[in-house]
Coordinates of C-alpha atoms in Angstrom, one line a residue:
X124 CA 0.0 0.0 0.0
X125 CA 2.5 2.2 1.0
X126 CA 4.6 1.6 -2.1
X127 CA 1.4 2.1 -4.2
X128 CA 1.2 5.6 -2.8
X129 CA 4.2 6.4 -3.6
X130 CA 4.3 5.8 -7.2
X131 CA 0.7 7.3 -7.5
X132 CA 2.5 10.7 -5.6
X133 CA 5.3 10.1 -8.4
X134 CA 2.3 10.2 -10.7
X135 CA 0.9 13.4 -10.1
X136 CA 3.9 15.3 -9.8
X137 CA 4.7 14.3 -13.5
X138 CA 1.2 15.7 -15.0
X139 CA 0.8 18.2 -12.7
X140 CA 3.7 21.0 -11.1
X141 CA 5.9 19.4 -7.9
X142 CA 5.4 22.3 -6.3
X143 CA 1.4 22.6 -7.1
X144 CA 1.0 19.3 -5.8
X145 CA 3.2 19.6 -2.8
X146 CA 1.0 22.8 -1.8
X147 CA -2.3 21.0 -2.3
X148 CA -1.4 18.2 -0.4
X149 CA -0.2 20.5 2.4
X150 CA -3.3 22.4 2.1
X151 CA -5.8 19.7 1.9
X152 CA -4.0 18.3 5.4
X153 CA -4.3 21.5 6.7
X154 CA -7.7 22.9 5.9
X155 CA -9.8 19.4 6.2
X156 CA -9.7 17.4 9.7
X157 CA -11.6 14.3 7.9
X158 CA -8.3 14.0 6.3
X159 CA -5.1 12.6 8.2
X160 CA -1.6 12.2 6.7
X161 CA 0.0 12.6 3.4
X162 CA -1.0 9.6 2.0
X163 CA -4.8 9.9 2.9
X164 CA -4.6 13.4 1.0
X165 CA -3.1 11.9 -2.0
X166 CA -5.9 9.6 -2.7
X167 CA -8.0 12.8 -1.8
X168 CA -6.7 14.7 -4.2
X169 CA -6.8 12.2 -6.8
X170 CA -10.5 11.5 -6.5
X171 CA -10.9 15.4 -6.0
X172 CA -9.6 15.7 -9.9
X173 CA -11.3 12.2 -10.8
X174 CA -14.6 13.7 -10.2
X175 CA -13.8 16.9 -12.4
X176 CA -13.4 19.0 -9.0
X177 CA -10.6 20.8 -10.7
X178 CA -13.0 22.6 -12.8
X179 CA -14.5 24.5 -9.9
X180 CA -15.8 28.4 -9.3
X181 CA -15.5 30.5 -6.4
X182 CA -18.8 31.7 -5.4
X183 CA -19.3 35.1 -4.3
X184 CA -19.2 36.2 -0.6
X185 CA -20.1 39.8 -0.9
X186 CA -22.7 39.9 -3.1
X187 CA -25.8 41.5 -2.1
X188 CA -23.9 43.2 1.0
X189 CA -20.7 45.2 -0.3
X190 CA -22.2 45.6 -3.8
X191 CA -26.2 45.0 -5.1
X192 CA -27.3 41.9 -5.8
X193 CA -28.9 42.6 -9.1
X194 CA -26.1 43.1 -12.3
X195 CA -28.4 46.1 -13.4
X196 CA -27.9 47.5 -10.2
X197 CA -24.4 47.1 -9.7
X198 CA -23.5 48.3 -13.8
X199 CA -25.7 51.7 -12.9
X200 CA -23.2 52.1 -10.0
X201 CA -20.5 51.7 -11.5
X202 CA -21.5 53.5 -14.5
X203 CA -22.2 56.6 -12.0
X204 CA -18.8 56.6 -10.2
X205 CA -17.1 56.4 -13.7
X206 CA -19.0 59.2 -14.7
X207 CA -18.2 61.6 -11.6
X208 CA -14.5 60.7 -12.3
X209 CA -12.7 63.4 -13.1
X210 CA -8.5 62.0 -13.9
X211 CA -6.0 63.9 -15.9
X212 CA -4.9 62.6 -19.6
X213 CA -2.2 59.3 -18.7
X214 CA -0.1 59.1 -21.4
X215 CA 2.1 56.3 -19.6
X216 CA 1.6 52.6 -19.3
X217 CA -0.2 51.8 -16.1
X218 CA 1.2 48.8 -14.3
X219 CA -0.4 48.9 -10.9
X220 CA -3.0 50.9 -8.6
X221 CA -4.4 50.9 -5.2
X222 CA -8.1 50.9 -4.6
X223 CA -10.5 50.5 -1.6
X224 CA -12.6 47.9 -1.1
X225 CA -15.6 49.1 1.5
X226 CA -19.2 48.4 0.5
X227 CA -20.0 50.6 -3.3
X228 CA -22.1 53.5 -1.2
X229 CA -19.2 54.1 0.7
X230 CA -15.9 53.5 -1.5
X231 CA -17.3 53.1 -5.1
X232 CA -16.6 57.1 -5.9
X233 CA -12.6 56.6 -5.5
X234 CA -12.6 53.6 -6.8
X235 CA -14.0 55.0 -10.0
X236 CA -11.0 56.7 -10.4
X237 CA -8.9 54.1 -10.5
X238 CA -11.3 52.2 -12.8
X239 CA -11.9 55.3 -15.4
X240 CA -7.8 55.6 -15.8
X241 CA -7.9 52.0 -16.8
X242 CA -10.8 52.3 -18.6
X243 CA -10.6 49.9 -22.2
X244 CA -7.1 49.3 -22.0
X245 CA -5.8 45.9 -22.4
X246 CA -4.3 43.8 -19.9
X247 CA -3.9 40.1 -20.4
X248 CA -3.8 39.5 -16.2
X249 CA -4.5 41.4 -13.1
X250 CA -3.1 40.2 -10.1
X251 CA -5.1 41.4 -6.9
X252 CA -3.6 41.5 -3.8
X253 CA -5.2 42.4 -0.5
X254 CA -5.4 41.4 3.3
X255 CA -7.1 38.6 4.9
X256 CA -10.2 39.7 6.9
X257 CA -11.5 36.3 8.2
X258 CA -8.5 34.3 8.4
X259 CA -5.6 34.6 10.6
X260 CA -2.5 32.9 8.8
X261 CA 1.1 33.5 7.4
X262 CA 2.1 34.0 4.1
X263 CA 0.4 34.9 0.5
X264 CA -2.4 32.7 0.1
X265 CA -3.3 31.8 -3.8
X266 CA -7.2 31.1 -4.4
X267 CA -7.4 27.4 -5.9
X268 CA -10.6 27.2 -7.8
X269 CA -10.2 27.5 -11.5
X270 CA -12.6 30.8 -12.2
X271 CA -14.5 33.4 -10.1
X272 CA -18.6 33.6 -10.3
X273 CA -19.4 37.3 -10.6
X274 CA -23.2 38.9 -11.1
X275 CA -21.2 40.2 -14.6
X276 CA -20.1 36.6 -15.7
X277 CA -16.9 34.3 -14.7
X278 CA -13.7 35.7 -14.5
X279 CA -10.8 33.2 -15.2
X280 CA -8.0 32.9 -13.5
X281 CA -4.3 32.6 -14.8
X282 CA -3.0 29.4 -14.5
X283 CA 0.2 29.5 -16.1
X284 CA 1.3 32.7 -14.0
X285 CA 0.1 31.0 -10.7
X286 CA 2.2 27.9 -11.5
X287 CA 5.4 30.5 -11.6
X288 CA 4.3 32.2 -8.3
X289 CA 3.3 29.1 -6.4
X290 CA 6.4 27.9 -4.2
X291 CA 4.7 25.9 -1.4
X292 CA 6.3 27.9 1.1
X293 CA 5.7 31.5 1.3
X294 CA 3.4 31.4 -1.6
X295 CA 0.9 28.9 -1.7
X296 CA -2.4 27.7 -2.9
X297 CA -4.9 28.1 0.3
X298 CA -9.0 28.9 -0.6
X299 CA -10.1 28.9 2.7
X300 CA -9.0 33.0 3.4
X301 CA -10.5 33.7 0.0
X302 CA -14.1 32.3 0.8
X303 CA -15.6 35.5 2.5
X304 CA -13.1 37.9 1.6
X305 CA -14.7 41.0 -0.2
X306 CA -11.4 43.0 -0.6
X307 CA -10.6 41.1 -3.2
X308 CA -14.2 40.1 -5.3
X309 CA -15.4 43.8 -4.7
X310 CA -12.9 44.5 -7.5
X311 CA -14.1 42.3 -9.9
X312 CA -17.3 43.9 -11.7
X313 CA -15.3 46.8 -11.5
X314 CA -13.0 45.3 -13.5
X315 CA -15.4 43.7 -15.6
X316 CA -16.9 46.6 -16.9
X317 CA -13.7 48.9 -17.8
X318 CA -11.4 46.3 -19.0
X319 CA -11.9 44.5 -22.4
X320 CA -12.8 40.9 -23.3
X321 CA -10.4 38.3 -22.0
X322 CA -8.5 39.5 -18.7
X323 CA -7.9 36.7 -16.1
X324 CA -6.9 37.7 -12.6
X325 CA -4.3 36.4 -9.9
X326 CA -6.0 36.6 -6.6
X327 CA -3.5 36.9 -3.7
X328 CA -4.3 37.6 -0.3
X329 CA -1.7 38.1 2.7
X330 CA -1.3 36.9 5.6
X331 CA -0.5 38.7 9.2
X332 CA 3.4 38.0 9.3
X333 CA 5.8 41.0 8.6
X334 CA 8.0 40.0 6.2
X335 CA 6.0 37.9 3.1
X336 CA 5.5 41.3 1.2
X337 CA 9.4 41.6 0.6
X338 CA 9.1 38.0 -0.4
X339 CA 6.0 38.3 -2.8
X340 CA 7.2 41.7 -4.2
X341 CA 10.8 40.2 -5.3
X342 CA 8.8 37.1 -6.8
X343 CA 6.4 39.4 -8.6
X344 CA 9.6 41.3 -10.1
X345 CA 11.6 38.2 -11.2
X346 CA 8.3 36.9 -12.9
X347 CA 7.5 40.6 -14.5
X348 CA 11.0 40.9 -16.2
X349 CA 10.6 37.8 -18.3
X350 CA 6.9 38.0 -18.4
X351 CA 5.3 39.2 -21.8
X352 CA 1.8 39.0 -20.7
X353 CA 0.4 42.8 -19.9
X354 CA 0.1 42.5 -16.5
X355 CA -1.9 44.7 -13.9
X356 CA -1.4 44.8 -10.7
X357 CA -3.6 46.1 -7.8
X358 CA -3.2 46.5 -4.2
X359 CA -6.5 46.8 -2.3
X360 CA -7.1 48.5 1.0
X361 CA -9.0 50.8 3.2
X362 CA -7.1 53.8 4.8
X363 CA -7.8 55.2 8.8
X364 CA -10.9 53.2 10.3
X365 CA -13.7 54.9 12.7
X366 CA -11.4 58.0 13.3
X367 CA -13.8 61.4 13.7
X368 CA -13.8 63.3 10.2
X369 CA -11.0 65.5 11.0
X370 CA -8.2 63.6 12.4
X371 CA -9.2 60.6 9.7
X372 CA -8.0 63.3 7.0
X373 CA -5.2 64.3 9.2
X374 CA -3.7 60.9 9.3
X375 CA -5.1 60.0 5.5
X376 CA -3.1 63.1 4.1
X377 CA -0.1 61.9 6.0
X378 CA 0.0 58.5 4.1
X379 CA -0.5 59.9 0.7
X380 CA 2.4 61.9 1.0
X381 CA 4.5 58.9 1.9
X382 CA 2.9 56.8 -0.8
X383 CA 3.6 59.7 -3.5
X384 CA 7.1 59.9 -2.1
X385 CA 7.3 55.7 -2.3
X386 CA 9.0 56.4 1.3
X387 CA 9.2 52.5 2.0
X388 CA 10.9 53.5 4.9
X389 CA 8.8 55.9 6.8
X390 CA 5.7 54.8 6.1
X391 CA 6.5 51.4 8.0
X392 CA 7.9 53.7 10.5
X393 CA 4.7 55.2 10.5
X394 CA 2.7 52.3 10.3
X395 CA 4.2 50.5 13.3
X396 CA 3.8 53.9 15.5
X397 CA 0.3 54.3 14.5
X398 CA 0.5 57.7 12.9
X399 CA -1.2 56.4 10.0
X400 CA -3.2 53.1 9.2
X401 CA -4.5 50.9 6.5
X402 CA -6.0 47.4 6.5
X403 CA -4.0 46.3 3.2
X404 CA -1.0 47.7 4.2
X405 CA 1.0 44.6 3.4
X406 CA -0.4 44.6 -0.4
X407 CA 0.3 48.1 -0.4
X408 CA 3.9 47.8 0.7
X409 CA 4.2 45.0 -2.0
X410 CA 3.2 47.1 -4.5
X411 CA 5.0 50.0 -3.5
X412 CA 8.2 48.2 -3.6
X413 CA 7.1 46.4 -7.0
X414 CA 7.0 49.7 -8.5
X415 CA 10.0 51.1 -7.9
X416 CA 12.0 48.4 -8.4
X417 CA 10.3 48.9 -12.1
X418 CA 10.6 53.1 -11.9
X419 CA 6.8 53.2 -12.3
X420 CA 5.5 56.5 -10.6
X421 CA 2.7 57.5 -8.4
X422 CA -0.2 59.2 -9.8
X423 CA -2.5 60.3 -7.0
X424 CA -6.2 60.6 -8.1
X425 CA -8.7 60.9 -5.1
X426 CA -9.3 60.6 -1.6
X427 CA -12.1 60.7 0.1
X428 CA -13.8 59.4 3.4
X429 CA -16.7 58.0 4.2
X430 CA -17.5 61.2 5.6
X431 CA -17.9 62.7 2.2
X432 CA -19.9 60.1 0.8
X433 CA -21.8 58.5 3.2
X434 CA -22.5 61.5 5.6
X435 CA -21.6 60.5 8.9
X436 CA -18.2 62.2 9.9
X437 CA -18.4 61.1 13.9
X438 CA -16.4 57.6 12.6
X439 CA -15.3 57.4 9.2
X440 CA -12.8 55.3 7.3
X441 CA -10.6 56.7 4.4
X442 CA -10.1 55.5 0.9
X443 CA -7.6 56.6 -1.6
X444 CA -7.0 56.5 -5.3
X445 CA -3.8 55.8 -7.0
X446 CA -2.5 54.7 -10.1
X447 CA 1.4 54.1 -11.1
X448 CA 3.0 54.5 -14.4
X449 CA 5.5 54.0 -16.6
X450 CA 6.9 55.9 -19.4
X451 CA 5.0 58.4 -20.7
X452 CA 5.1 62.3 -20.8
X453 CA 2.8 62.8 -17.2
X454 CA 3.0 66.8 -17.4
X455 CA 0.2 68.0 -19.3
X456 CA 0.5 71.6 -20.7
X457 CA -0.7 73.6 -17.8
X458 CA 1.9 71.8 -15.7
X459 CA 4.6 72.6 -18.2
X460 CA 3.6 76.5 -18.2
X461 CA 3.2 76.2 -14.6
X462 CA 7.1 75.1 -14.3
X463 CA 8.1 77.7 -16.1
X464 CA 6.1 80.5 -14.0
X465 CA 7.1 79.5 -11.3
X466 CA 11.1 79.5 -12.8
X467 CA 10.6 83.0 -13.9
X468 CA 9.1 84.8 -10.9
X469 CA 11.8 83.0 -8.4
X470 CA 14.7 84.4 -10.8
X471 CA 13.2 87.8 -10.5
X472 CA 11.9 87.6 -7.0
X473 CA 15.8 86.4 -5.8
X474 CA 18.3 88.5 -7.6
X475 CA 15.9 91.3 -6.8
X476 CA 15.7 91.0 -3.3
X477 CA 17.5 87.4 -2.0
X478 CA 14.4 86.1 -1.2
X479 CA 13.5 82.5 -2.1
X480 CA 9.1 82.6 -2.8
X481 CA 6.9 80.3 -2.1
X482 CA 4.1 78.9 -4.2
X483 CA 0.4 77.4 -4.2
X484 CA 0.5 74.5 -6.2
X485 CA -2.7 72.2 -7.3
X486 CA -1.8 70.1 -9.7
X487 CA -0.9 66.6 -8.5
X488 CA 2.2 65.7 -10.7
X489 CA 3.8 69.1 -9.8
X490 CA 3.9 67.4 -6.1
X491 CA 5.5 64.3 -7.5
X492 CA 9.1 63.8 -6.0
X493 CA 11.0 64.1 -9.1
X494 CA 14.9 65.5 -10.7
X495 CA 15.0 68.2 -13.2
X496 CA 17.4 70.9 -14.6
X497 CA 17.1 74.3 -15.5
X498 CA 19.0 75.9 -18.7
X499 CA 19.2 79.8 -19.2
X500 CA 19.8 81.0 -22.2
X501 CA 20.6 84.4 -23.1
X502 CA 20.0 85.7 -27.0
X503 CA 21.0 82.0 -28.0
X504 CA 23.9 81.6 -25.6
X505 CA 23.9 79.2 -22.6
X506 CA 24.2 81.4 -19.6
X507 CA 23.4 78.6 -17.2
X508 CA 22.6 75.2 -16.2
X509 CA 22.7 73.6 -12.9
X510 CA 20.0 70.4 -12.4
X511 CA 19.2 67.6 -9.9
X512 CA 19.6 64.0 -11.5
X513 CA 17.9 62.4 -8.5
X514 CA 14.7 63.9 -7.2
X515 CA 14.7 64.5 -3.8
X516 CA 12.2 67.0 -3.3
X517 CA 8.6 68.0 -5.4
X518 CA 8.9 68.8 -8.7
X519 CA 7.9 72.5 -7.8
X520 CA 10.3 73.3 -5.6
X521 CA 13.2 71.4 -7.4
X522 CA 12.5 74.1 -10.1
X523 CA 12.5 76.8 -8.2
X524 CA 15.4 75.7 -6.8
X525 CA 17.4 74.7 -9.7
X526 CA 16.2 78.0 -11.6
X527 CA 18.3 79.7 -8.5
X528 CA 21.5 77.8 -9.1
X529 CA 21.3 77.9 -12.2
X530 CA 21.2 81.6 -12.3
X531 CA 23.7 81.7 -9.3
X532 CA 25.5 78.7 -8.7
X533 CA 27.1 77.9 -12.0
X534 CA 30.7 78.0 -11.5
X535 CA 31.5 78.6 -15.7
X536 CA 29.9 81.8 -15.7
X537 CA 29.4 85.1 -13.3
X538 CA 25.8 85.5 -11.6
X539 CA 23.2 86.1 -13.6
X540 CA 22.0 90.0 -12.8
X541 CA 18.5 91.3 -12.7
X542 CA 19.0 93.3 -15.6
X543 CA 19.3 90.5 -17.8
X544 CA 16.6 88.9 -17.4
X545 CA 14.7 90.8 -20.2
X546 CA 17.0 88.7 -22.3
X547 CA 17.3 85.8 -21.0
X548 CA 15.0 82.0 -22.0
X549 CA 14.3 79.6 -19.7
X550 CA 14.2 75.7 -20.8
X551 CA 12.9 73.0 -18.1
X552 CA 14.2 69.2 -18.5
X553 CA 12.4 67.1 -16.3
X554 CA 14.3 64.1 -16.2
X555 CA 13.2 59.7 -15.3
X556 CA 14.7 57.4 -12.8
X557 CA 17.9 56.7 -14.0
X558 CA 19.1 53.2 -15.6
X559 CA 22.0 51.7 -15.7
X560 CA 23.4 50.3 -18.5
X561 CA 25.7 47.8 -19.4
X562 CA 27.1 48.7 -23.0
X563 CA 27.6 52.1 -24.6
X564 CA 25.3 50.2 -27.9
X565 CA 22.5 50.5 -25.2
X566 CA 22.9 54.4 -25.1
X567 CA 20.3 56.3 -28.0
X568 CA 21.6 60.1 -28.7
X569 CA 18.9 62.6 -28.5
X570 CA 17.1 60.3 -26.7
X571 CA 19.3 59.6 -23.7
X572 CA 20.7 61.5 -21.3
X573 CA 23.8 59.8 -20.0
X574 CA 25.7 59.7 -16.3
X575 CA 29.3 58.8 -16.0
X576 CA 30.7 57.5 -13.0
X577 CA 34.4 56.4 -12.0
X578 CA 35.5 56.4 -8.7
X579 CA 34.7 59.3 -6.7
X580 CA 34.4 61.9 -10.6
X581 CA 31.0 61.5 -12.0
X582 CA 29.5 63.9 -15.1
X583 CA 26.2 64.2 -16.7
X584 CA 25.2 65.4 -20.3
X585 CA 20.8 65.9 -21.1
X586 CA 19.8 64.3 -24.0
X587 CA 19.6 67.8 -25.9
X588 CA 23.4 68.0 -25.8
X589 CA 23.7 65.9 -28.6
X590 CA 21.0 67.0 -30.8
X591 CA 22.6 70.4 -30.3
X592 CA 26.1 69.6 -31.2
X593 CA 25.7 66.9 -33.6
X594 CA 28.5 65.1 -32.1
X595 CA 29.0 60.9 -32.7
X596 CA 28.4 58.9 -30.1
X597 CA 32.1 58.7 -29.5
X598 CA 32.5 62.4 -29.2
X599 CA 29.7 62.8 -26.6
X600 CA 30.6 60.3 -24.0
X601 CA 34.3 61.4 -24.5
X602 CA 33.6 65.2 -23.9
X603 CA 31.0 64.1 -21.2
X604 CA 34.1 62.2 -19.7
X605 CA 36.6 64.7 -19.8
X606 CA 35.1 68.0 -19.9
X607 CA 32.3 67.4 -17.1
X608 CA 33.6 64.2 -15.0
X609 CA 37.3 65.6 -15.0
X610 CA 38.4 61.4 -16.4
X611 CA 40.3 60.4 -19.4
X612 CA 38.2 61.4 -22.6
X613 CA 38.3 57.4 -23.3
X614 CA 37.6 56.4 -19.8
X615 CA 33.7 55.4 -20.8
X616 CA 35.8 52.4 -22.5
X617 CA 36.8 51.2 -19.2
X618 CA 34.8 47.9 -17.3
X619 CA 35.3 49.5 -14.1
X620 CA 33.3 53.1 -15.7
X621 CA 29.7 53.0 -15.1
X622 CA 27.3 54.5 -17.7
X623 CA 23.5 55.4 -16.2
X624 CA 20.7 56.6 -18.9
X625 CA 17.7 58.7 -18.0
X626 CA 15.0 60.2 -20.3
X627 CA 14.3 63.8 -20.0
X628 CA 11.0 66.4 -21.1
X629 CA 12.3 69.2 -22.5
X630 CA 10.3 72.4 -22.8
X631 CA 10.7 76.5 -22.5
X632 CA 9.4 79.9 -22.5
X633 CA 8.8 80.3 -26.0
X634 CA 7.2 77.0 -26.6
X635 CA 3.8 78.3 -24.8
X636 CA 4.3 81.7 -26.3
X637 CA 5.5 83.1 -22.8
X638 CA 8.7 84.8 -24.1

């Protein structure tokens, strides 16, 4: 008998994944009492797929309690939220979001936000990830059934990609915390109405331990890079809980900031201190890290409490919108026009009277953590350039900032005076994470900007520099080496040289007619 078992484990594991198998049996022991031992859950299992059991649906938990029962119902919801939605134009690729997941009444007007940026664009998988409610466990939990029932039709899930997340340790298949859990399901009509034909979904949810989202996020990125599926991934969760109206928002506006900085760091400070809360904060911090290991960026949309759209502000809970992106010019017009404003009146508030102003700013991407030079020109000349490569501060203020050095701090020419300015053009390069590359051949003139770095020297050239001079790829890196990292002009040659790329929007003054 016992040999039998054996070779029928041996069996399994050759049609079906080790590792699925291996987490199945583990699970079945774990989640059943009737069944004691291994071998009794091998036999299990095998009459569990026998009888077709593979081919088996979740059944919704929320229905009719987070979201209306009736699929007319639920569509004129969502239709409404969608329609009070108000986003900016993305020109990026999204790759993730975060979303709340209360009952529709309550969090369905910022999730719409989320939902109309995403709104008929393609994604062959969204993998959801959000917190466990009902279950206490540790780990990232993996929903086994083959689809998801929904009021709007079955949703499919992804196979293939859960055989390539699956590890039977820290990732593993476990339905039992996905049988009443709404963060997750609340998502799907949503999903189902703005996304076209053919998604399937990944359906993650955490566990209570401390450390899985470092795990789950470094599998996610391993899986991502080779992956050429278009993948979407969301984070769901619910800000502050039953906090009075006022120091909800207090604490709420608190997060955002660190989530728009992607501050890792302090907002697991924060988190652990109590200064600010959310119920999926593990799937957010997975995210969080996801995305900037990929340079995606954070694109605040909405936030709004339950306060605001529910009425009662004595105990409300918080929801916010985000999505992330990558690529893409994410300055619209008014932004760019802004930047340059706000360049001019610091050059002629400063050498006017030292002072350094201060500005109101609205727009959302202007508050984005972000590097940037300015460039002064003066009747065609280049009177100035001084920039930050690494964003350290909002975008605002690192243009107001870099307009002052620029004007000031430029060592190859003397300050700028106020006088001049009557004929002097401001240009704005707003520049991406940088990237590191491993061959010159990987470097694109006019597109790239380019970092050298040796030792303790370093020098940096905008992607305009090129275009401008018409130099060959060899004549740009070895000016960039010599004249502005003070190495040997053929030092980019060198293994121990490293070569960073970064991509840069480039606009001025009389672009938008403003000069």
């Amino acid at each position: 008998m016992f040999l039998f078992l054996k070779h029928l484990e041996d069996f399994l594991k050759r049609i079906i994944k080790k590792d699925l198998i291996n987490s199945l049996i583990n699970t079945i022991i774990k989640n059943m009492r009737i069944i004691k031992g291994r071998f009794s859950a091998i036999l299990f299992l095998l009459l569990f797929l026998s009888c077709g059991g593979s081919n088996m649906g979740r059944k919704e938990a929320a229905r009719g309690m987070f979201y209306p029962y009736d699929k007319n119902e639920i569509l004129n919801l969502i239709n409404k939220f969608l329609k009070e939605a108000k986003i900016p134009k993305i020109k990026g690729e999204i790759v993730g979001g975060i979303v709340p997941h209360a009952g529709y009444i309550y969090s369905g007007p910022v999730a719409g936000y989320v939902y109309k940026a995403i709104e008929g664009r393609k994604f062959d998988t969204v993998i959801l990830i959000g917190p466990s409610h009902h279950v206490g466990f540790k780990g990232c939990a993996i929903d086994i059934n083959d689809y998801w029932n929904s009021p709007l039709g079955r949703v499919n899930l992804d196979k293939d990609l859960i055989k390539k997340l699956i590890d039977g340790k820290r990732i593993f298949f476990d339905e039992v915390p996905h049988l009443k859990e709404h963060s997750l399901e609340v998502q799907i009509p949503f999903l189902q109405r703005v996304l076209k034909n053919g998604f399937k979904i990944v359906p993650i949810v955490m566990g209570q331990d401390t450390d899985s989202w470092v795990y789950l996020s470094k599998k996610l990125y391993d899986i991502l890079e080779k992956e050429k599926k278009k993948i979407l991934i969301l984070a769901s969760t619910d800000l502050s809980h039953y906090y009075d109206y006022r120091k909800a928002s207090s604490m709420d506006k608190k997060l955002i900031e660190y989530i728009k900085r992607m501050d890792l760091d302090g907002l697991i400070k924060a988190l652990n201190n109590g200064e600010v809360e959310m119920c999926g904060a593990r799937s957010v911090l997975t995210l969080i890290k996801l995305m900037k290991d990929t340079k995606a960026k954070p694109l605040f949309l909405k936030y709004l409490n339950s306060g605001d759209t529910a009425g009662d502000k004595s105990r409300v809970v918080g929801y916010g919108a985000f999505v992330f992106v990558k690529g893409g010019d994410m300055l619209t017009d008014e932004d760019k026009k802004t930047l340059l404003k706000i360049a001019r009146k610091t050059l002629e508030e400063y050498l006017k009277t030292g002072k350094v102003p201060d500005f109101e700013i609205k727009s959302e991407n202007l508050k984005r953590i972000q590097g940037a030079f300015v460039t002064l020109h003066k009747k065609g000349r280049l009177r100035g350039c001084i920039g930050n490569i690494i964003g350290r501060k909002p975008l605002w203020e690192t243009v107001r900032d870099m307009a002052i050095e620029s004007a000031v701090g430029d060592p190859r020419f003397p300050n700028v005076k106020y006088e001049e300015l009557k004929d002097i053009d401001i240009e704005i390069s707003v520049l991406s994470p940088l990237k590191r590359v491993s061959s010159p051949d990987e470097i694109v003139l006019g597109k790239h900007g380019v970092l050298v770095r040796k030792g303790f020297n370093q020098g940096v050239y905008l992607p305009q520099v090129a275009t401008e001079t018409g130099w060959s790829k060899e004549e740009f890196l070895s000016s960039l080496c010599y004249h502005k990292a003070g190495l040997d002009p053929l030092a980019w040659k060198d293994k121990d040289t490293e070569l960073y790329v970064f991509e840069a929007i480039v606009f001025d003054e009389k672009e938008f007619g403003l000069r």
